[in-house]
Amino acid sequence: IMEDLIKEIYDNKMEKSKWDRTDHEIEEEIRDLLQHEEEHLPPEEYEKCRNKMYQAAFAGKEKGFAEGFRYGVRLTAECFIQKEDRRES
């Protein structure tokens, strides 16, 4: 259930910000990585390679968001637990 909630939050964030700074940086990085390949590959092969790089990059972005979200929730929970422990002392 938590995975579904995180996915829903991510999808809503992505829907609201169609193109954010991270996406722009990903595009620049892919362009830089492929700048020499474009000269040596047939156009169809270049497009296929580029599309796979985008798929991998954006899958990584989504997984990174989910991992960061889980970490943030754990960190917040630990802060509340420590706060409660100090009150009891």
PDB file of C-alpha atoms in Angstrom:
ATOM      1  CA  ILE A   1       0.000   0.000   0.000  1.00  0.00           C
ATOM      2  CA  MET A   2       2.825   2.435   0.838  1.00  0.00           C
ATOM      3  CA  GLU A   3       4.372   1.789  -2.582  1.00  0.00           C
ATOM      4  CA  ASP A   4       1.059   2.682  -4.237  1.00  0.00           C
ATOM      5  CA  LEU A   5       0.798   5.868  -2.190  1.00  0.00           C
ATOM      6  CA  ILE A   6       4.359   6.901  -3.068  1.00  0.00           C
ATOM      7  CA  LYS A   7       3.676   6.186  -6.756  1.00  0.00           C
ATOM      8  CA  GLU A   8       0.496   8.285  -6.601  1.00  0.00           C
ATOM      9  CA  ILE A   9       2.371  11.180  -4.973  1.00  0.00           C
ATOM     10  CA  TYR A  10       5.131  10.938  -7.588  1.00  0.00           C
ATOM     11  CA  ASP A  11       2.637  10.805 -10.464  1.00  0.00           C
ATOM     12  CA  ASN A  12       0.756  13.825  -9.092  1.00  0.00           C
ATOM     13  CA  LYS A  13       4.007  15.755  -8.710  1.00  0.00           C
ATOM     14  CA  MET A  14       5.027  14.881 -12.264  1.00  0.00           C
ATOM     15  CA  GLU A  15       1.609  15.813 -13.643  1.00  0.00           C
ATOM     16  CA  LYS A  16       1.775  19.251 -12.030  1.00  0.00           C
ATOM     17  CA  SER A  17       5.345  19.971 -13.072  1.00  0.00           C
ATOM     18  CA  LYS A  18       5.562  18.697 -16.618  1.00  0.00           C
ATOM     19  CA  TRP A  19       9.126  19.865 -16.996  1.00  0.00           C
ATOM     20  CA  ASP A  20      11.250  20.620 -13.988  1.00  0.00           C
ATOM     21  CA  ARG A  21      14.913  21.441 -13.517  1.00  0.00           C
ATOM     22  CA  THR A  22      15.842  17.790 -12.931  1.00  0.00           C
ATOM     23  CA  ASP A  23      14.261  16.769 -16.243  1.00  0.00           C
ATOM     24  CA  HIS A  24      16.191  19.520 -17.984  1.00  0.00           C
ATOM     25  CA  GLU A  25      19.451  18.307 -16.393  1.00  0.00           C
ATOM     26  CA  ILE A  26      18.678  14.712 -17.417  1.00  0.00           C
ATOM     27  CA  GLU A  27      18.073  15.803 -20.990  1.00  0.00           C
ATOM     28  CA  GLU A  28      21.350  17.749 -21.070  1.00  0.00           C
ATOM     29  CA  GLU A  29      23.247  14.766 -19.662  1.00  0.00           C
ATOM     30  CA  ILE A  30      21.773  12.392 -22.234  1.00  0.00           C
ATOM     31  CA  ARG A  31      22.525  14.859 -25.017  1.00  0.00           C
ATOM     32  CA  ASP A  32      26.135  15.135 -23.819  1.00  0.00           C
ATOM     33  CA  LEU A  33      26.506  11.367 -23.551  1.00  0.00           C
ATOM     34  CA  LEU A  34      25.147  10.824 -27.053  1.00  0.00           C
ATOM     35  CA  GLN A  35      26.718  13.738 -28.904  1.00  0.00           C
ATOM     36  CA  HIS A  36      29.357  11.528 -30.567  1.00  0.00           C
ATOM     37  CA  GLU A  37      26.986   8.615 -31.166  1.00  0.00           C
ATOM     38  CA  GLU A  38      24.683  10.663 -33.372  1.00  0.00           C
ATOM     39  CA  GLU A  39      27.468  11.052 -35.927  1.00  0.00           C
ATOM     40  CA  HIS A  40      28.230   7.316 -36.059  1.00  0.00           C
ATOM     41  CA  LEU A  41      24.836   5.637 -35.796  1.00  0.00           C
ATOM     42  CA  PRO A  42      22.025   5.402 -38.329  1.00  0.00           C
ATOM     43  CA  PRO A  43      19.142   7.703 -37.281  1.00  0.00           C
ATOM     44  CA  GLU A  44      16.842   4.810 -36.256  1.00  0.00           C
ATOM     45  CA  GLU A  45      19.551   3.241 -34.108  1.00  0.00           C
ATOM     46  CA  TYR A  46      20.383   6.581 -32.518  1.00  0.00           C
ATOM     47  CA  GLU A  47      16.701   7.198 -31.677  1.00  0.00           C
ATOM     48  CA  LYS A  48      16.362   3.724 -30.168  1.00  0.00           C
ATOM     49  CA  CYS A  49      19.478   4.239 -28.042  1.00  0.00           C
ATOM     50  CA  ARG A  50      18.345   7.698 -26.935  1.00  0.00           C
ATOM     51  CA  ASN A  51      14.869   6.461 -26.034  1.00  0.00           C
ATOM     52  CA  LYS A  52      16.299   3.652 -23.896  1.00  0.00           C
ATOM     53  CA  MET A  53      18.538   6.130 -22.085  1.00  0.00           C
ATOM     54  CA  TYR A  54      15.516   8.333 -21.342  1.00  0.00           C
ATOM     55  CA  GLN A  55      13.554   5.328 -20.086  1.00  0.00           C
ATOM     56  CA  ALA A  56      16.396   4.313 -17.781  1.00  0.00           C
ATOM     57  CA  ALA A  57      16.979   7.857 -16.531  1.00  0.00           C
ATOM     58  CA  PHE A  58      13.337   8.527 -15.744  1.00  0.00           C
ATOM     59  CA  ALA A  59      12.870   5.097 -14.131  1.00  0.00           C
ATOM     60  CA  GLY A  60      15.863   5.954 -11.944  1.00  0.00           C
ATOM     61  CA  LYS A  61      14.343   9.330 -11.140  1.00  0.00           C
ATOM     62  CA  GLU A  62      11.107   7.683 -10.012  1.00  0.00           C
ATOM     63  CA  LYS A  63      12.927   5.039  -7.946  1.00  0.00           C
ATOM     64  CA  GLY A  64      15.109   7.736  -6.385  1.00  0.00           C
ATOM     65  CA  PHE A  65      12.015   9.732  -5.449  1.00  0.00           C
ATOM     66  CA  ALA A  66      10.441   6.683  -3.790  1.00  0.00           C
ATOM     67  CA  GLU A  67      13.619   5.842  -1.880  1.00  0.00           C
ATOM     68  CA  GLY A  68      14.046   9.450  -0.741  1.00  0.00           C
ATOM     69  CA  PHE A  69      10.414   9.599   0.319  1.00  0.00           C
ATOM     70  CA  ARG A  70      10.744   6.425   2.412  1.00  0.00           C
ATOM     71  CA  TYR A  71      13.943   7.756   3.967  1.00  0.00           C
ATOM     72  CA  GLY A  72      12.239  11.061   4.802  1.00  0.00           C
ATOM     73  CA  VAL A  73       9.345   9.263   6.488  1.00  0.00           C
ATOM     74  CA  ARG A  74      11.746   7.114   8.559  1.00  0.00           C
ATOM     75  CA  LEU A  75      13.786  10.168   9.534  1.00  0.00           C
ATOM     76  CA  THR A  76      10.659  12.068  10.573  1.00  0.00           C
ATOM     77  CA  ALA A  77       9.433   9.084  12.615  1.00  0.00           C
ATOM     78  CA  GLU A  78      12.804   8.798  14.362  1.00  0.00           C
ATOM     79  CA  CYS A  79      12.745  12.508  15.216  1.00  0.00           C
ATOM     80  CA  PHE A  80       9.305  12.150  16.812  1.00  0.00           C
ATOM     81  CA  ILE A  81      10.394   9.062  18.750  1.00  0.00           C
ATOM     82  CA  GLN A  82      13.492  10.864  20.063  1.00  0.00           C
ATOM     83  CA  LYS A  83      11.373  13.877  20.999  1.00  0.00           C
ATOM     84  CA  GLU A  84       8.964  11.638  22.924  1.00  0.00           C
ATOM     85  CA  ASP A  85      11.887   9.857  24.650  1.00  0.00           C
ATOM     86  CA  ARG A  86      13.286  13.205  25.841  1.00  0.00           C
ATOM     87  CA  ARG A  87       9.897  14.207  27.252  1.00  0.00           C
ATOM     88  CA  GLU A  88       9.675  10.967  29.253  1.00  0.00           C
ATOM     89  CA  SER A  89      13.137  11.456  30.793  1.00  0.00           C
TER      90      SER A  89
END
